[in-house]
CSV table of C-alpha atoms in Angstrom, one decimal:
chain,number,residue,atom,x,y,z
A,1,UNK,CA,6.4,0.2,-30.0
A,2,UNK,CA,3.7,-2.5,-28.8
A,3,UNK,CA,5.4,-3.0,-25.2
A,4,UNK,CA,4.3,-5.9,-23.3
A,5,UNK,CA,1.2,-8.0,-25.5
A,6,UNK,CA,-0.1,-10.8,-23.6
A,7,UNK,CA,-2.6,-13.2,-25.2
A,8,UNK,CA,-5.4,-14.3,-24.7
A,9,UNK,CA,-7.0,-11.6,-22.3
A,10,UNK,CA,-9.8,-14.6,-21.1
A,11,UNK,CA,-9.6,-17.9,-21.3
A,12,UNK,CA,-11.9,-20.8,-20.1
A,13,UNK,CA,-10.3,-23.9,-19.6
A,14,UNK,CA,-11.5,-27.4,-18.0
A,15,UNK,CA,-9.7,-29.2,-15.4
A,16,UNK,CA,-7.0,-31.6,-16.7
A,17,UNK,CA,-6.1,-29.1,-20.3
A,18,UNK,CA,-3.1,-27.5,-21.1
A,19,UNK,CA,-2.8,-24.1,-22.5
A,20,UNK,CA,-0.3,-21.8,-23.1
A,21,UNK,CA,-0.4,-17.6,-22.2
A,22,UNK,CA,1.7,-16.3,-24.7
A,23,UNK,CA,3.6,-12.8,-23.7
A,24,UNK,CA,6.1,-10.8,-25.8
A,25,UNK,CA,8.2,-7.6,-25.8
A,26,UNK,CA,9.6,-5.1,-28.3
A,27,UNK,CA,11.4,-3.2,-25.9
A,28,UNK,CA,14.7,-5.7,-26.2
A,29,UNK,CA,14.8,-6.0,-22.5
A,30,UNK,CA,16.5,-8.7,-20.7
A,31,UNK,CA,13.9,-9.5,-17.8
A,32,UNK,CA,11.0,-11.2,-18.1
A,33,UNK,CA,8.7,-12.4,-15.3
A,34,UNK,CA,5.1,-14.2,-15.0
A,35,UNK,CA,3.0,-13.3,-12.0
A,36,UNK,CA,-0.4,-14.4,-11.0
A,37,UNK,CA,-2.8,-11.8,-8.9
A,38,UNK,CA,-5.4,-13.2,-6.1
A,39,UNK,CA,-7.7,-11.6,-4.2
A,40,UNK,CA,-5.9,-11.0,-1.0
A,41,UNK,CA,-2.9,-12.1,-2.2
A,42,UNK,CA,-1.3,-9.5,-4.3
A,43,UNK,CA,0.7,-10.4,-6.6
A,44,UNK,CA,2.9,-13.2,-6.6
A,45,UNK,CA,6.1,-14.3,-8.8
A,46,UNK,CA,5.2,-17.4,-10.5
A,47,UNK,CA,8.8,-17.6,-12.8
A,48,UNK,CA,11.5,-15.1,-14.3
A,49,UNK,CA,14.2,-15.3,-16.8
A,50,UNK,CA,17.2,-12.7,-16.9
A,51,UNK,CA,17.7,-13.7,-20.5
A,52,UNK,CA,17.5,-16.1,-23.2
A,53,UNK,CA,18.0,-19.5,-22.2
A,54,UNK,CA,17.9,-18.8,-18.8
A,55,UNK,CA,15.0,-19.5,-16.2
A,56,UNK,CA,14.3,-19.3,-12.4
A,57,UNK,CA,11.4,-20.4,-10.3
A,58,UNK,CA,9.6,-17.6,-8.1
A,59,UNK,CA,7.0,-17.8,-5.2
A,60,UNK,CA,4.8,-20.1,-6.9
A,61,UNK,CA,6.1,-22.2,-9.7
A,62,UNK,CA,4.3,-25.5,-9.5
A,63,UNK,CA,1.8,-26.2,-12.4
A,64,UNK,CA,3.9,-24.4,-14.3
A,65,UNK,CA,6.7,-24.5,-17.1
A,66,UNK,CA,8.4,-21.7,-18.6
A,67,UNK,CA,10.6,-21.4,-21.3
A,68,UNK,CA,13.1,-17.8,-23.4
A,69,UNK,CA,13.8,-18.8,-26.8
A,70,UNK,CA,14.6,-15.5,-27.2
A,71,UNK,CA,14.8,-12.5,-25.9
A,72,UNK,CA,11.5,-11.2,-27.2
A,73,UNK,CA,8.7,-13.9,-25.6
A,74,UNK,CA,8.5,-15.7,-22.5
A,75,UNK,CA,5.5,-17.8,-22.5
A,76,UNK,CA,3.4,-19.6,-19.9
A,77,UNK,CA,2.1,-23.3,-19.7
A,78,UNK,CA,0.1,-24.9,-17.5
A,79,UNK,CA,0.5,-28.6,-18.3
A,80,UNK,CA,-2.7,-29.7,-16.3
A,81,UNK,CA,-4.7,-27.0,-15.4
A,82,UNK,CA,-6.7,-27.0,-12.2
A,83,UNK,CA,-9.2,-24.7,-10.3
A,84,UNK,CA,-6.7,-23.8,-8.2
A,85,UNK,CA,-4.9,-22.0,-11.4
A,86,UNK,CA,-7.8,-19.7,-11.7
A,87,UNK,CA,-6.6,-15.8,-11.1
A,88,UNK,CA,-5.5,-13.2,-13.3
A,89,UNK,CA,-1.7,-13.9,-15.1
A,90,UNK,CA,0.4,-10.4,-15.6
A,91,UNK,CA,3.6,-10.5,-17.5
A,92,UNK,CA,6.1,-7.8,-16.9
A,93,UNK,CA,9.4,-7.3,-18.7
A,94,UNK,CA,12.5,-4.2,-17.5
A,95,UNK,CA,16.1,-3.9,-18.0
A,96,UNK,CA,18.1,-6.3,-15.7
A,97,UNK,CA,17.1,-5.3,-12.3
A,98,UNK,CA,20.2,-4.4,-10.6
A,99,UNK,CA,18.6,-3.1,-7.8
A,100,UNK,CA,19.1,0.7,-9.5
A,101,UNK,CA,16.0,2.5,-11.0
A,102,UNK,CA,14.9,-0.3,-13.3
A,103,UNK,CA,11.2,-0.1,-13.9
A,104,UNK,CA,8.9,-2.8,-14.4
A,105,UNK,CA,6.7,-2.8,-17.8
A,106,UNK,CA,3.5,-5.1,-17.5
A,107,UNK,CA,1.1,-6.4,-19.8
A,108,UNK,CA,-2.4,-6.1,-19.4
A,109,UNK,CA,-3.2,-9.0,-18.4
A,110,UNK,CA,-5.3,-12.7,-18.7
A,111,UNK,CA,-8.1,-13.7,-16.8
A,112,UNK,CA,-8.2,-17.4,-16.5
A,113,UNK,CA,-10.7,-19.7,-15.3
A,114,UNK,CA,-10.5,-23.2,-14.8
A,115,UNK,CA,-13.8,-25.2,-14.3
B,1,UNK,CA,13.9,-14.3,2.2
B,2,UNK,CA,12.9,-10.5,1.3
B,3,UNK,CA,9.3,-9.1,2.4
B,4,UNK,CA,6.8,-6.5,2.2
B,5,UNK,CA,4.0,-5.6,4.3
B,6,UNK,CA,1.4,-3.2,3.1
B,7,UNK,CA,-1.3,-1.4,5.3
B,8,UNK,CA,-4.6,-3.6,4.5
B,9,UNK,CA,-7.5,-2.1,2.9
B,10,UNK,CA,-9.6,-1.0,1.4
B,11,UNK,CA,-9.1,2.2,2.6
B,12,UNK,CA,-11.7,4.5,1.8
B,13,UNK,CA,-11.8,8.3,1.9
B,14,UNK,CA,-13.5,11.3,0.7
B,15,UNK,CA,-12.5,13.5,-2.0
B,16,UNK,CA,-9.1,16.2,-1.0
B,17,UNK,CA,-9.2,13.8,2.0
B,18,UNK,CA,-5.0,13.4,3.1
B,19,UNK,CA,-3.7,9.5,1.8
B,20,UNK,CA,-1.4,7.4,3.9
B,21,UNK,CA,-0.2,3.8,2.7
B,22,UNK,CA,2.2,2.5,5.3
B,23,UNK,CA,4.4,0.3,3.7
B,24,UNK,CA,7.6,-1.8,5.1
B,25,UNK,CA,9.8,-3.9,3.9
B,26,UNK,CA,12.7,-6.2,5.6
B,27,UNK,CA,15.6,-7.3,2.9
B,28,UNK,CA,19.1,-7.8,2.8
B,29,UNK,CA,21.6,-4.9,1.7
B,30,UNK,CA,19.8,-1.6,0.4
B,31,UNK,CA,17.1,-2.0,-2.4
B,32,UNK,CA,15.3,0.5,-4.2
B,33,UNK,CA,11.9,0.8,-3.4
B,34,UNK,CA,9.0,1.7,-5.7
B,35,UNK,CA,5.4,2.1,-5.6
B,36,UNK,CA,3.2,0.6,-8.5
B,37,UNK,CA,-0.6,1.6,-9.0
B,38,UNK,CA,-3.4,-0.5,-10.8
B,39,UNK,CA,-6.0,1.5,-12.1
B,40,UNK,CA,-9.2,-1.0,-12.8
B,41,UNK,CA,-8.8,-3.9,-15.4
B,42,UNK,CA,-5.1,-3.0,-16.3
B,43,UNK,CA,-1.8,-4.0,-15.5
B,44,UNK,CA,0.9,-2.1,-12.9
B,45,UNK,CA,2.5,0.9,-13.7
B,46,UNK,CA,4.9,2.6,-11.8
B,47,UNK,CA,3.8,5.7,-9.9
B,48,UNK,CA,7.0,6.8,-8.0
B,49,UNK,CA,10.5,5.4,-7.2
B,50,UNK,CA,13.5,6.0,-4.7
B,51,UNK,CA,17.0,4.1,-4.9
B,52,UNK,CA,18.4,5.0,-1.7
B,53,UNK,CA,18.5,6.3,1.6
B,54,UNK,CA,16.4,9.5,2.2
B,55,UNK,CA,15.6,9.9,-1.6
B,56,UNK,CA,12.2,11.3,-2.0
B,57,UNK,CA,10.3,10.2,-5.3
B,58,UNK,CA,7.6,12.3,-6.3
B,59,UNK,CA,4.4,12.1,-9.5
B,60,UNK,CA,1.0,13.4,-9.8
B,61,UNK,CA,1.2,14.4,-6.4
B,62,UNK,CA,1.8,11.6,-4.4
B,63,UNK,CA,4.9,11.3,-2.4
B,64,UNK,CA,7.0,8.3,-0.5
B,65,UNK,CA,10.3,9.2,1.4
B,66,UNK,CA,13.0,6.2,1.5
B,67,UNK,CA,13.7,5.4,5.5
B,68,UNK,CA,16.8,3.4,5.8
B,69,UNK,CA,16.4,3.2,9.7
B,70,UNK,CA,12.7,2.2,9.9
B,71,UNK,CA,12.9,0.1,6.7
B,72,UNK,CA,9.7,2.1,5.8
B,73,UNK,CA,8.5,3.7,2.3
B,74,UNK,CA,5.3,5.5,3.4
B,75,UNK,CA,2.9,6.7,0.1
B,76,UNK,CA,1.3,9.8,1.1
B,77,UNK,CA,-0.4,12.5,-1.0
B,78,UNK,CA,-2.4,15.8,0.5
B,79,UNK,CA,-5.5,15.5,-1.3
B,80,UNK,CA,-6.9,13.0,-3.3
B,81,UNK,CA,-9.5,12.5,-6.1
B,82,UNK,CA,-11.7,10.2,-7.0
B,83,UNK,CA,-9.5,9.1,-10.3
B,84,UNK,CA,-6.9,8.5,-7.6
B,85,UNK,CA,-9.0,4.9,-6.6
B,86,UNK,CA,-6.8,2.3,-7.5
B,87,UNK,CA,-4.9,-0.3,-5.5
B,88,UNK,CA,-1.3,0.4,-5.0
B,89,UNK,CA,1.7,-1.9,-4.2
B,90,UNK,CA,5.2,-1.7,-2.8
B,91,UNK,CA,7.7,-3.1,-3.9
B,92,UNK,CA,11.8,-3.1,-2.9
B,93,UNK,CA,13.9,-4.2,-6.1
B,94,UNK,CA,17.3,-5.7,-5.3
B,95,UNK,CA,19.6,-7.7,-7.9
B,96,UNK,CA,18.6,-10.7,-7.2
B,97,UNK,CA,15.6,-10.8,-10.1
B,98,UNK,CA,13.1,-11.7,-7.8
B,99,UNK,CA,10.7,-9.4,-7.4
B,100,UNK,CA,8.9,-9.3,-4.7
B,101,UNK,CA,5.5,-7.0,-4.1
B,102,UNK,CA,3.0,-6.0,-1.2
B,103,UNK,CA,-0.5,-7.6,-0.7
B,104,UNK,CA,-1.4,-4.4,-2.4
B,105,UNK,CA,-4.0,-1.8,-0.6
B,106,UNK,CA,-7.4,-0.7,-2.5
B,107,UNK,CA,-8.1,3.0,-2.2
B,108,UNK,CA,-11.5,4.3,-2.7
B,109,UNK,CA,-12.2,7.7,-3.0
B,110,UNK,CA,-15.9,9.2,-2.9
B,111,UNK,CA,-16.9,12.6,-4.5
């Protein structure tokens, strides 16, 4: 039981490339979420889906697609990446929050930096 | 929309020194509310949790009771150490899917 694997942990990119932060889960749960941390900033809900096939927008969704095949991965794309996109990405994953005592599993993380 | 204000940091403090976070949040309806911790260069985990009104969660010491009337979800522990420095975030959960943390605060704690 892996729980939350996010790849790559660093990744350099230039201004204008695309990329992709891949982030899967083995613990069959429903919810999925992307978040980006700032300094200052905390963290901040970039997109979620509550299942496969099905995707909101959070906080902070612009610059950024998102996509559930299935239940397992919920990747990241930035379709043109810019400086602004630099922080560090956390994917997180629980049981359908139903506003009971789901708990919020998170990956470890990718730095990004965009030059 | 929902929100959470966090105490700023960092807040610094000497070993079996008492801990305060003030945390608050304003949403609609009754949400649980957590506390997260991130220990340096990994992701959140939860530390403590309370799903309704005057609940009181509890681990390694720490404590935060859930005030309905103040909206409040204070992290408190009597004496910390140093492997307690960390920044910590609140967070109330509701149904909705979207959720929503504190700024975090940064504690440092010196031997």
């Amino acid at each position: 039981n892996a729980g939350v694997t996010q790849t790559p942990k660093f990744q350099v990119l230039k201004t204008g490339q695309s990329m992709t932060l891949q982030c899967a889960q083995d613990m069959n749960h429903e919810y999925m979420s992307w978040y980006r941390q700032d300094p200052g900033m905390g963290l901040r809900l970039i997109h979620y889906s509550v299942g496969a096939g099905i995707t909101d927008q959070g906080e902070v969704p612009n610059g950024y697609n998102v996509s559930r095949s299935t239940t397992e991965d919920f990747p990241l794309r930035l379709l043109s990446a810019a400086p602004s996109q630099t922080s560090v990405y956390f994917c997180a994953s629980s049981y359908l929050l139903t506003g009971g005592d789901e708990k919020l599993f998170f990956g470890s993380g990718t730095q990004l930096s965009v030059l | 929309g929902d929100s959470v204000t966090q105490m700023e940091g960092p807040v610094t403090l000497s070993e079996e020194a008492f801990l305060t976070i003030n945390c608050t949040y304003t949403a609609t309806g009754y949400p649980s509310l957590f506390w997260y911790v991130q220990y340096p260069g990994e992701g959140l985990q939860l530390l403590l949790k309370a799903t309704k009104a005057d609940d009181k969660g509890s681990n390694k010491g720490f404590e935060a009771t859930y005030r309905k009337e103040t909206t409040s979800f204070h992290l408190e522990k009597g004496s910390v150490q140093v492997s307690d420095s960390a920044v910590y975030f609140c967070a109330p959960t509701r149904n909705t899917g979207k959720l929503i943390f504190g700024q975090g605060t940064t504690l440092q704690v010196k031997p």
